[in-house]
Structure formats: C-alpha cells, structure tokens
Coordinates of C-alpha atoms and ligand atoms in Angstrom, one line a residue:
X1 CA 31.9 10.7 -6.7
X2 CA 28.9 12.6 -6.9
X3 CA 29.6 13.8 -10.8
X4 CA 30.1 10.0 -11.0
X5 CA 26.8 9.2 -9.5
X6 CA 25.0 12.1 -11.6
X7 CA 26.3 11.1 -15.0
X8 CA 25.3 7.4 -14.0
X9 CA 21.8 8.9 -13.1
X10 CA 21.4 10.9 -16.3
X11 CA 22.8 7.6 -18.5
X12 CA 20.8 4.8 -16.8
X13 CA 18.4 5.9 -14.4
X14 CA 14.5 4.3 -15.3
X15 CA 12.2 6.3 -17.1
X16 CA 8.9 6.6 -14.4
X17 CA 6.3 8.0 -15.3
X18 CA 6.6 10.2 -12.2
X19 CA 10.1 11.3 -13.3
X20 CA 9.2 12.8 -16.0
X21 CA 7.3 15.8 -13.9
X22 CA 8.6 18.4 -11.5
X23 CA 4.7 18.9 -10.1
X24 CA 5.1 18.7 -6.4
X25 CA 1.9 16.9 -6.5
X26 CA 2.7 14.5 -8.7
X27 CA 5.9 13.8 -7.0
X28 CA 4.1 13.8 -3.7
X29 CA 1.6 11.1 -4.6
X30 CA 4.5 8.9 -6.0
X31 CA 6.2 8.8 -2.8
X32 CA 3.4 8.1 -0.3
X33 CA 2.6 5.3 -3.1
X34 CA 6.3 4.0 -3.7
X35 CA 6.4 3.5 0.6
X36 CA 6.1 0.1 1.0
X37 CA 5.1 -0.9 -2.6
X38 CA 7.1 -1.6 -5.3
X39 CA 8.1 0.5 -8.5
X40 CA 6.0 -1.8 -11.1
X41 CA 3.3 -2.2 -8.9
X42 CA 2.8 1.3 -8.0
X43 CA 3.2 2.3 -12.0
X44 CA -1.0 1.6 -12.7
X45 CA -1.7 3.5 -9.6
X46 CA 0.1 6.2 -10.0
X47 CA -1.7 7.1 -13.5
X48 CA -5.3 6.2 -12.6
X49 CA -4.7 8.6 -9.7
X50 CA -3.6 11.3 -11.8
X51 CA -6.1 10.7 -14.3
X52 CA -8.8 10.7 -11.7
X53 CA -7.4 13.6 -9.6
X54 CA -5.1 15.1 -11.6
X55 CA -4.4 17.8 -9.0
X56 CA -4.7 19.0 -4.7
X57 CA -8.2 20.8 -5.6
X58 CA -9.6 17.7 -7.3
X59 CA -8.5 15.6 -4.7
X60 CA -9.3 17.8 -1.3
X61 CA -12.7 18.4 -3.2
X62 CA -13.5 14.0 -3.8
X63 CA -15.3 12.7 -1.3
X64 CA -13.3 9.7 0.9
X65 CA -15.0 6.7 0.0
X66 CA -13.7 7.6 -4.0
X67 CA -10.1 8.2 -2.9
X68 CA -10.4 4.8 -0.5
X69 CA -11.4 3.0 -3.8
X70 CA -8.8 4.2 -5.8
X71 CA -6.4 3.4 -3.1
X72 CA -8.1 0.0 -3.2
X73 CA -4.9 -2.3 -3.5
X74 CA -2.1 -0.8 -2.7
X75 CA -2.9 -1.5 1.3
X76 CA -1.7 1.0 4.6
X77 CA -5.1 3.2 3.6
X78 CA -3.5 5.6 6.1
X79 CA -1.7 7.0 3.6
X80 CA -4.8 7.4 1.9
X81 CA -6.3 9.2 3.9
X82 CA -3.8 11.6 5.1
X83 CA -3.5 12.6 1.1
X84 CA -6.9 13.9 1.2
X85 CA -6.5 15.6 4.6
X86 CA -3.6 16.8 3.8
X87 CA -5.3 18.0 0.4
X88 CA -7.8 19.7 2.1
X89 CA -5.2 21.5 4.1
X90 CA -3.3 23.3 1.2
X91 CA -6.6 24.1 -0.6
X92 CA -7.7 26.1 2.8
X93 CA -4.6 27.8 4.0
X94 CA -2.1 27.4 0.9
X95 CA -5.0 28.2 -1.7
X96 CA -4.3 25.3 -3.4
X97 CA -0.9 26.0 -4.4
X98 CA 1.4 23.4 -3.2
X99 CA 4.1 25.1 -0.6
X100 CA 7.9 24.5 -1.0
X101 CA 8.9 25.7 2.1
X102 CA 9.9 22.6 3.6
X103 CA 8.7 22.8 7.8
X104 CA 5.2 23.9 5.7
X105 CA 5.3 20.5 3.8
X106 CA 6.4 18.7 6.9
X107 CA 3.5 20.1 8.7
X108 CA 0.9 18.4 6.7
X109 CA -0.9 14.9 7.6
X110 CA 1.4 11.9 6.8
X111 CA 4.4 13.8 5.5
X112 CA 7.5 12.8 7.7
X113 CA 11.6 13.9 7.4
X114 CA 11.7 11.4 4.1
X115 CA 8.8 12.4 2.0
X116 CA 9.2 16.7 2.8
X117 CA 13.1 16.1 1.5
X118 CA 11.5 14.0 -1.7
X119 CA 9.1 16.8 -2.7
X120 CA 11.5 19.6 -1.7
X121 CA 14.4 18.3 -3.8
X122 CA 12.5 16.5 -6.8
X123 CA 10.7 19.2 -7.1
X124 CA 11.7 22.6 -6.2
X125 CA 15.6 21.5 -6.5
X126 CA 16.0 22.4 -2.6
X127 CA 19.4 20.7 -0.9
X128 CA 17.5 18.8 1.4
X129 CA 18.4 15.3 2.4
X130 CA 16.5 11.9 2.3
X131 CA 17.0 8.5 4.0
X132 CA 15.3 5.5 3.3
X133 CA 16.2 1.4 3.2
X134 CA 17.6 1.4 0.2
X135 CA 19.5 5.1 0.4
X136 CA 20.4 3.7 4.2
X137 CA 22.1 0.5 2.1
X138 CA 24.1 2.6 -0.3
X139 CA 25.5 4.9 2.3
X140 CA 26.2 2.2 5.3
X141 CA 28.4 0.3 2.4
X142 CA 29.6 3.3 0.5
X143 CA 31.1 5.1 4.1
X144 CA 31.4 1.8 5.8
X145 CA 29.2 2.1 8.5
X146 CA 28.3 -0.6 11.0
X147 CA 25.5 -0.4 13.9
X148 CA 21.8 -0.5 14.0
X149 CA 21.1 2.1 11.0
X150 CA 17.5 2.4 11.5
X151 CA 17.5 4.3 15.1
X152 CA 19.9 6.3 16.9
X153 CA 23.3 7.7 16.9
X154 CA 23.8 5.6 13.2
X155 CA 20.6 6.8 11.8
X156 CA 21.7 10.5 12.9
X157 CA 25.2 10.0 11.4
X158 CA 23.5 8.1 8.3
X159 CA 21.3 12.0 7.8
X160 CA 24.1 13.9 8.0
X161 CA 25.9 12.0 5.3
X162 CA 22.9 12.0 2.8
X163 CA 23.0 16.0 3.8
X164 CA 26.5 16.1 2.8
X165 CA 25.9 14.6 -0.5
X166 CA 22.7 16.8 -1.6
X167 CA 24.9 19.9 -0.4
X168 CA 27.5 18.6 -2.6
X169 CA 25.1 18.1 -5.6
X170 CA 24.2 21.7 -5.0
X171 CA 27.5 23.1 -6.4
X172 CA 27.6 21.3 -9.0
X173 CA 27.4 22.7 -12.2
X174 CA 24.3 20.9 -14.1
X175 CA 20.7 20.8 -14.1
X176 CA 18.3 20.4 -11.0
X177 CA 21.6 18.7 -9.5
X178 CA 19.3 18.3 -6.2
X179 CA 16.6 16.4 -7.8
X180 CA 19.2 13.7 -9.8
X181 CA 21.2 13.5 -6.6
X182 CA 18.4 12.4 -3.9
X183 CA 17.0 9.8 -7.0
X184 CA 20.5 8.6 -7.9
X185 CA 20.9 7.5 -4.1
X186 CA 17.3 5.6 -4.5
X187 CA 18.3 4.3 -7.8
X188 CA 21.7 3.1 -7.0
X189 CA 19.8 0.8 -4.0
X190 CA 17.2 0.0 -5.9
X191 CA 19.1 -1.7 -8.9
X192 CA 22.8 -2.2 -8.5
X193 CA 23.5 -1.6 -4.5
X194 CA 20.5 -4.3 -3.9
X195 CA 20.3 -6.6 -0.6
X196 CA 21.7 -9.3 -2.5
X197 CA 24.0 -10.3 -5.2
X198 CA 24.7 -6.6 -6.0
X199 CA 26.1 -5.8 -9.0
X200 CA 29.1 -4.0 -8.0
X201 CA 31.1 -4.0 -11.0
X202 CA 28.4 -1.6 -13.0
X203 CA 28.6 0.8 -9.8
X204 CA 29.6 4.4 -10.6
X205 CA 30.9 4.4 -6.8
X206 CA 32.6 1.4 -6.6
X207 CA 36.3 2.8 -6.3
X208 CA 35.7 4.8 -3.5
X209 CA 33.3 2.1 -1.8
X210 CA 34.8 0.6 1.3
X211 CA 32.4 -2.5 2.0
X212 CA 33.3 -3.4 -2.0
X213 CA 37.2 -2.7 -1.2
X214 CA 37.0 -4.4 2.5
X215 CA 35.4 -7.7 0.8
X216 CA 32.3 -7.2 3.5
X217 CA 29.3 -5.9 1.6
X218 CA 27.2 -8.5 3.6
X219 CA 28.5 -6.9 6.5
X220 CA 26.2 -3.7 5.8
X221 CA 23.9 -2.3 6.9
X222 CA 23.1 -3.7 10.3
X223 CA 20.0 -3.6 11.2
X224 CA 18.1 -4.6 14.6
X225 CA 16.2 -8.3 14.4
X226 CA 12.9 -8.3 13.3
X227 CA 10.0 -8.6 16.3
X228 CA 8.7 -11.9 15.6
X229 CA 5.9 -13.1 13.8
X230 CA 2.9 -13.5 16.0
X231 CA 0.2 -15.6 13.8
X232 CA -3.8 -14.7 14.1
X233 CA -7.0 -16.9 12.5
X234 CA -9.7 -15.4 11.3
X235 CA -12.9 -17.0 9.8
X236 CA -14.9 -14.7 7.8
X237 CA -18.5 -15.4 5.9
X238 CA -19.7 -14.1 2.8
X239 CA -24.0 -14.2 3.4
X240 CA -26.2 -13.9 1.0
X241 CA -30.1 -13.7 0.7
X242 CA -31.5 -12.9 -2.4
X243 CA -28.7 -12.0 -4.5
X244 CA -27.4 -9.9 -2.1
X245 CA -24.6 -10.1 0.1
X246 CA -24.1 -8.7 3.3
X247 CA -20.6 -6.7 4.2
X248 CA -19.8 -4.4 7.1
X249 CA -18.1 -1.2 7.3
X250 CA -15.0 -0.9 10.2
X251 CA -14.7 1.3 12.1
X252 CA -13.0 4.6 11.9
X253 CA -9.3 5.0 13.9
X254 CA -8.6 1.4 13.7
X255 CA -6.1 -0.6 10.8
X256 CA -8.1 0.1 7.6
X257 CA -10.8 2.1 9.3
X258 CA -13.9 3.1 7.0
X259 CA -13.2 0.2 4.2
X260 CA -15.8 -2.6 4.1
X261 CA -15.8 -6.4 4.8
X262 CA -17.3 -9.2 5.2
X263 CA -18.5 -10.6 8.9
X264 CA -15.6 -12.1 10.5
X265 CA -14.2 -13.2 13.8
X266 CA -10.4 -14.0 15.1
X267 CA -10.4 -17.3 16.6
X268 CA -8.5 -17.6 19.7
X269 CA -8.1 -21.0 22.2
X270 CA -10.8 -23.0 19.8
X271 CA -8.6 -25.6 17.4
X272 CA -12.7 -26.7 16.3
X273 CA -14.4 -23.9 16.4
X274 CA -18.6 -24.0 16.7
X275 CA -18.7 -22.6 12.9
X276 CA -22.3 -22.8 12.5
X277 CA -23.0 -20.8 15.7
X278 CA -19.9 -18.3 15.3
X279 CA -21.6 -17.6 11.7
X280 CA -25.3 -17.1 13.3
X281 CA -23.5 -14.4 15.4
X282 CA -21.4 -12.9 13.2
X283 CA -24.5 -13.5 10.4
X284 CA -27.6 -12.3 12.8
X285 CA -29.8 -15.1 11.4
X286 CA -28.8 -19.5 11.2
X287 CA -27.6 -20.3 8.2
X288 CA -29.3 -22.4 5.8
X289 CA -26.1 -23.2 4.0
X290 CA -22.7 -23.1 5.2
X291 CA -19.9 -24.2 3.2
X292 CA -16.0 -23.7 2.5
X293 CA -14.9 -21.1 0.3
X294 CA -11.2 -20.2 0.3
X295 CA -8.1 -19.8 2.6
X296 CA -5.9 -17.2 2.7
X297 CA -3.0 -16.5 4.3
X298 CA -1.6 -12.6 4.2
X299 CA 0.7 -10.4 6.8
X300 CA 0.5 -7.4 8.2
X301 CA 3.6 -5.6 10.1
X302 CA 4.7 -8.5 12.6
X303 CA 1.1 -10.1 12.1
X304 CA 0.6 -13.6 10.0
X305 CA -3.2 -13.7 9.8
X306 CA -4.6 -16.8 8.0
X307 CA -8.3 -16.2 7.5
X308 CA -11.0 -19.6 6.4
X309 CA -13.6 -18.1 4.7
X310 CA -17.3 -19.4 4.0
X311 CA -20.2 -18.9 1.9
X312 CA -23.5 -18.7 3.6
X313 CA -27.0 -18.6 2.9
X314 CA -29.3 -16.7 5.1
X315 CA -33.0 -17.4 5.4
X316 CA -34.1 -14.0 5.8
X317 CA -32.2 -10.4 6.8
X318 CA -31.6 -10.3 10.0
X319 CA -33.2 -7.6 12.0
X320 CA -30.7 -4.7 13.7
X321 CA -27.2 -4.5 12.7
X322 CA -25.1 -4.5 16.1
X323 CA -22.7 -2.5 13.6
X324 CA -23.1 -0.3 10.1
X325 CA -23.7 -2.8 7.5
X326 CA -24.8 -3.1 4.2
X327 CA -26.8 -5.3 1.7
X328 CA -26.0 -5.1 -2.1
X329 CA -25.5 -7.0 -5.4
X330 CA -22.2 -8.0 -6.5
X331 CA -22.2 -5.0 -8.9
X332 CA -23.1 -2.5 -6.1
X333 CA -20.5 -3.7 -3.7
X334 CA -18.0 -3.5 -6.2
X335 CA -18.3 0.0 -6.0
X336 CA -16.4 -0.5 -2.3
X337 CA -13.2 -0.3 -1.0
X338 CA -12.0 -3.3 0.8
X339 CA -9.2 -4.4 2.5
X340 CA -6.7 -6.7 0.0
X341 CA -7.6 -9.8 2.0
X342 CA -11.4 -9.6 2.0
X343 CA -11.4 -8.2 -2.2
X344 CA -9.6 -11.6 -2.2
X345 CA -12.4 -13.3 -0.8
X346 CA -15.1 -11.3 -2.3
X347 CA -12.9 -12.5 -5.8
X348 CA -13.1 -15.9 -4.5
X349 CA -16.9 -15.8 -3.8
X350 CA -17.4 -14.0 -7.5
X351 CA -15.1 -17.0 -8.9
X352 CA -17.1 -20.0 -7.4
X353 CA -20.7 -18.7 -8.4
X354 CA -19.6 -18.2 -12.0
X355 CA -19.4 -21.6 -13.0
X356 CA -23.1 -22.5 -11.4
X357 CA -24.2 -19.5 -13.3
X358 CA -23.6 -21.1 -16.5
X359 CA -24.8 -24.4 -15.7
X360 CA -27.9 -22.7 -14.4
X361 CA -28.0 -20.5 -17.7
X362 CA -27.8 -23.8 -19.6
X363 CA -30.7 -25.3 -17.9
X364 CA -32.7 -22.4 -16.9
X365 CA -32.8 -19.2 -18.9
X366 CA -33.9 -17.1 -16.1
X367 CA -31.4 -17.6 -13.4
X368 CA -30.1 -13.8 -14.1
X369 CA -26.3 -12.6 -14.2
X370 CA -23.6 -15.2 -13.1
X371 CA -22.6 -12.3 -10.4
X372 CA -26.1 -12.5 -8.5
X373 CA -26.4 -15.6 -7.6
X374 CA -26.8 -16.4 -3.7
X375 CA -30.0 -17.5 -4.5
X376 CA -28.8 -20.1 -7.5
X377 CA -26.8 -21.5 -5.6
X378 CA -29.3 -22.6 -3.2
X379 CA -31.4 -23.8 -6.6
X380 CA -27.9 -25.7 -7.7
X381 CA -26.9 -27.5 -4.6
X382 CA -30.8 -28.8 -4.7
X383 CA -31.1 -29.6 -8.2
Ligands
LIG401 FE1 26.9 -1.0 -3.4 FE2 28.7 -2.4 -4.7 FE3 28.4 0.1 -5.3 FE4 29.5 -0.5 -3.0 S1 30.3 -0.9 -5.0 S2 27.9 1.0 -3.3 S3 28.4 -2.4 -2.5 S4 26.9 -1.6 -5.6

C-alpha cells in the first residue's frame, strides 16, 4: 500500500509552488498558511511572502506592522505573528539557520505536533508523523476506525497509525520517501478521499480500504457535533473630516490584536438601536451626516457576527482619543492591516465615493482624487 500510495504521489500529486522546495522555511510558511485556508487561495500569498521575505533573517528583521499587512487576508493573524516571533527566535539562538531537530522546531511560537512533523519530513526527510482533517479522513476510512477522531483514545490510535506509515515510507527504497509519504496522505484527502462524493475508483488504496469494501464511507470519520453558532451585531462607522478618515488600532492580546478598524460597537438587547448617539460615542464628535453603507455578514470559530456599517461626517476632530487612533487619507490608510471584515468595509466606503468623484470631476475640476472625498460628499449630497 504505501509503494501504491508513493507511485500515485509521484504520477498525480499537484505541482505547488511550495513543493517544488525542500527549504524548511519555505515549507514552514506554507503550512502555517495552508491551516485553515485553502490550497488556491493561499498560492498568491505564499509568493508575495517569499518575494518580500524571502528568508527567517528578512523576516525576524521586518518590523510587525509589514508582516501584519502581508498577512492582510488570509485571517487568524496569530499565526502571523508567531512567524515573526518565532523568526526572531532562530535568528538569536539558531543563528538563523533553521533547526531540524524536531522538539527544537516544536519549541518555537505557533509550531504544534502537525506543523514540526510537516517541516521535519518535507524537509529534512525525517520519519515523523502528521495528522490533520483530511489525513484523519484517509486513515479513519482506510483502517476503519469509528469514534470521535479529533480528541482522545481515537486521535492517539489515529497518530500511531500515521507513525506507522511514515516508518514504513522510511524503508522504502526511493527518493525523500518521508517527504512523498506525509504529502501523499494530505493529497489523497484533499482530492480523491474528499468529505463527499469521493472518488474511490481512482484511489491507489482502494483494495485494501475497509470503509470502501464495508459500503460505509459516510460512516467515517466521526467526529464530535459542532458547538453552536452563537450570532453577534456589530455597527461600525467609517468618519471622515476633511478627506480623512478616522480608524482605531485594537488592542494587543485580543482576536486580531494590533490590526486597525473602524469605530464600532456590538449591539446587545437594542433591536433599534440610538444610531446617532452610539456614533457620537464611538465618533467623539455628533455627526453631521450619517447614512447606510454596507452589511456584512462573516464568522469567526462558533461566532456569526453581522456588522451594519455607516458613513459619517464629522464637524470637527474630536479632542482625546479614549483609545490609539488615527486620521489619514484613503491612500495612507491603505498602508494598514485590517481585519477581513472592516478591509471589506473600508472597500465598500472606497466603492460608494467613486462614483460622486466623477460626477464631482464632471462638474467641478477641483474636487481632488475620487479616493479623498469625505468632504465631496458633503458638497454632493448638498448640491
Ligand atoms: Fe478514501 Fe475511497 Fe480511497 Fe477509501 S477507497 S481511502 S474511501 S478514496
């Protein structure tokens, strides 16, 4: 079975960008990214990271906001950040050579059991095992293996197998049998063994696999129900005074500590909220303007947040920020990182001001950019 599964690798498994490299770097940063994110969507990423640190002294040495932005996107900035720290780390007390001594790689920020097993086998060839959803759905239908996979006795018994299978790579006779075995596993679950509909009859496995010859391949894995969904309501407001808008920075140690947004408030017991006076708080000034700019509904973990946003016109800059804030142009804030819900709203914002910018162009050939125009709109709406 596993010469099976490594000729089936070696015939049909994708060409990634980050498959065609044994840098433990490079294979590093494509794991952290692939968690959570897809292949294609991680593809773009995964270059303009290299391209912009191409290695763990370029990246220990960029300061966090420019790794944040780069980062901008793919969401869980955690992982973000525990790059750089991590970074940092093997520049100090590794001298910038990556280790491949696996409780070494396992000691650093962010690096768990799954990603030290990735780096060790992909890229120093090491027998060392990995388990994740979609290895977890090749093995509990391959071995037939009911229970909750993801914790306990299961998940133990679900290691040892994807131990016994690296080991087994290791004898063979052909090249970095390690690194084709672990990827062949993620393959195999990623485009025939899939969730659905698999495609069983293409499967280099399939005569040994018992869920395919016990009919009950919807029978694995077993996993324990989802918490459920609790939902959340935001409003947030986009204020502007003089071409600039107003965002604030979160705080450090919370969900997507450090990136920027815009002034916001959850909503909790208040089907009507007071929007005017929630914005004059969250806004430090009244509004002059207040008016519907998008909706958006994203989720986070167990978390359904719908957020109403609004644009907003402030008579003057308020004095005092009760938090650190920050007053720039479109082009300066672009410069940010935000979260993916509130560069959806700045997107939104930068959308609905382009088409008054050209009917303002039309009539008025001083009205600027169509990307700084708080002010214009004010002119617009009293045209
Ligand atoms: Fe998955 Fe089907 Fe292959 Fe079994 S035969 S491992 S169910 S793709």
């Amino acid at each position: 079975m596993t010469e099976a599964l490594l000729r089936w690798f070696r015939r049909e498994g994708r060409d990634l960008p980050w498959r065609r490299t044994t840098d433990p770097y490079a294979v590093w940063i494509s794991e952290v990214m692939l968690q959570q994110t897809q292949v294609q969507t991680v593809i773009p990423f995964w270059e303009r990271w290299m391209a912009a640190f191409p290695n763990v002294t370029v990246l220990a040495r960029a300061p966090l906001r420019r790794v944040l932005k780069l980062w901008e996107g793919l969401g869980y900035y955690s992982r973000a950040r525990h790059l750089h720290q991590a970074a940092r780390i093997i520049v100090q007390e590794h001298q910038g050579a990556f280790p491949d001594d696996y409780d070494a790689i396992l000691s650093l920020p962010g690096i768990g059991r799954y990603t030290a097993g990735a780096i060790c086998s992909i890229a120093f060839d090491q027998p060392r095992p990995i388990l994740d959803g979609n290895i977890i759905r090749v093995l509990t239908r391959l071995h037939g293996i009911g229970g909750d996979a993801k914790t306990g006795p299961v998940n133990r018994k679900l290691w040892e197998l994807a131990q016994g299978w690296v080991e087994m790579a290791h004898r063979c006779r052909s090249d970095r049998p390690c690194a084709a075995l672990n990827q062949a596993l993620m393959e195999l679950g990623a485009t025939l063994c899939r969730p659905k509909q698999p495609v069983c009859e293409a499967c280099p496995v399939q005569p040994r696999c018992v869920a395919w010859r016990t009919g009950r391949i919807a029978h694995y894995p077993q996993v324990a129900p989802r918490p459920a969904i609790t939902q959340r309501q935001f409003v947030a407001f986009v204020p502007a005074h003089r071409e600039r808008l107003l965002v604030w920075r979160r705080p450090a140690g919370v969900v997507n500590g450090q990136l920027w947004e815009f002034p916001n408030v959850e909503i909790t017991d208040l089907p009507k909220p007071d929007l005017a006076k929630l914005a004059r708080t969250c806004c430090g000034a009244k509004p002059t303007l207040l008016e519907p700019l998008c909706t958006l509904v994203h989720s986070i973990t167990r978390y359904r947040i719908r957020i109403r946003a609004y644009r907003v016109i402030l008579p003057r800059k308020p004095a005092g920020a009760r938090r650190e804030s920050r007053w720039g142009t479109v082009q300066q804030l672009e410069q940010l990182a935000f979260p993916s819900a509130h560069r959806r709203i700045f997107t939104a914002f930068q959308q609905s001001v382009a088409p008054r910018a050209a009917l303002l162009r039309g009539s008025r050939a001083t009205a600027g950019t169509g990307t700084q125009l708080p002010d214009a709109v004010i002119d617009v709406k009293h045209a």
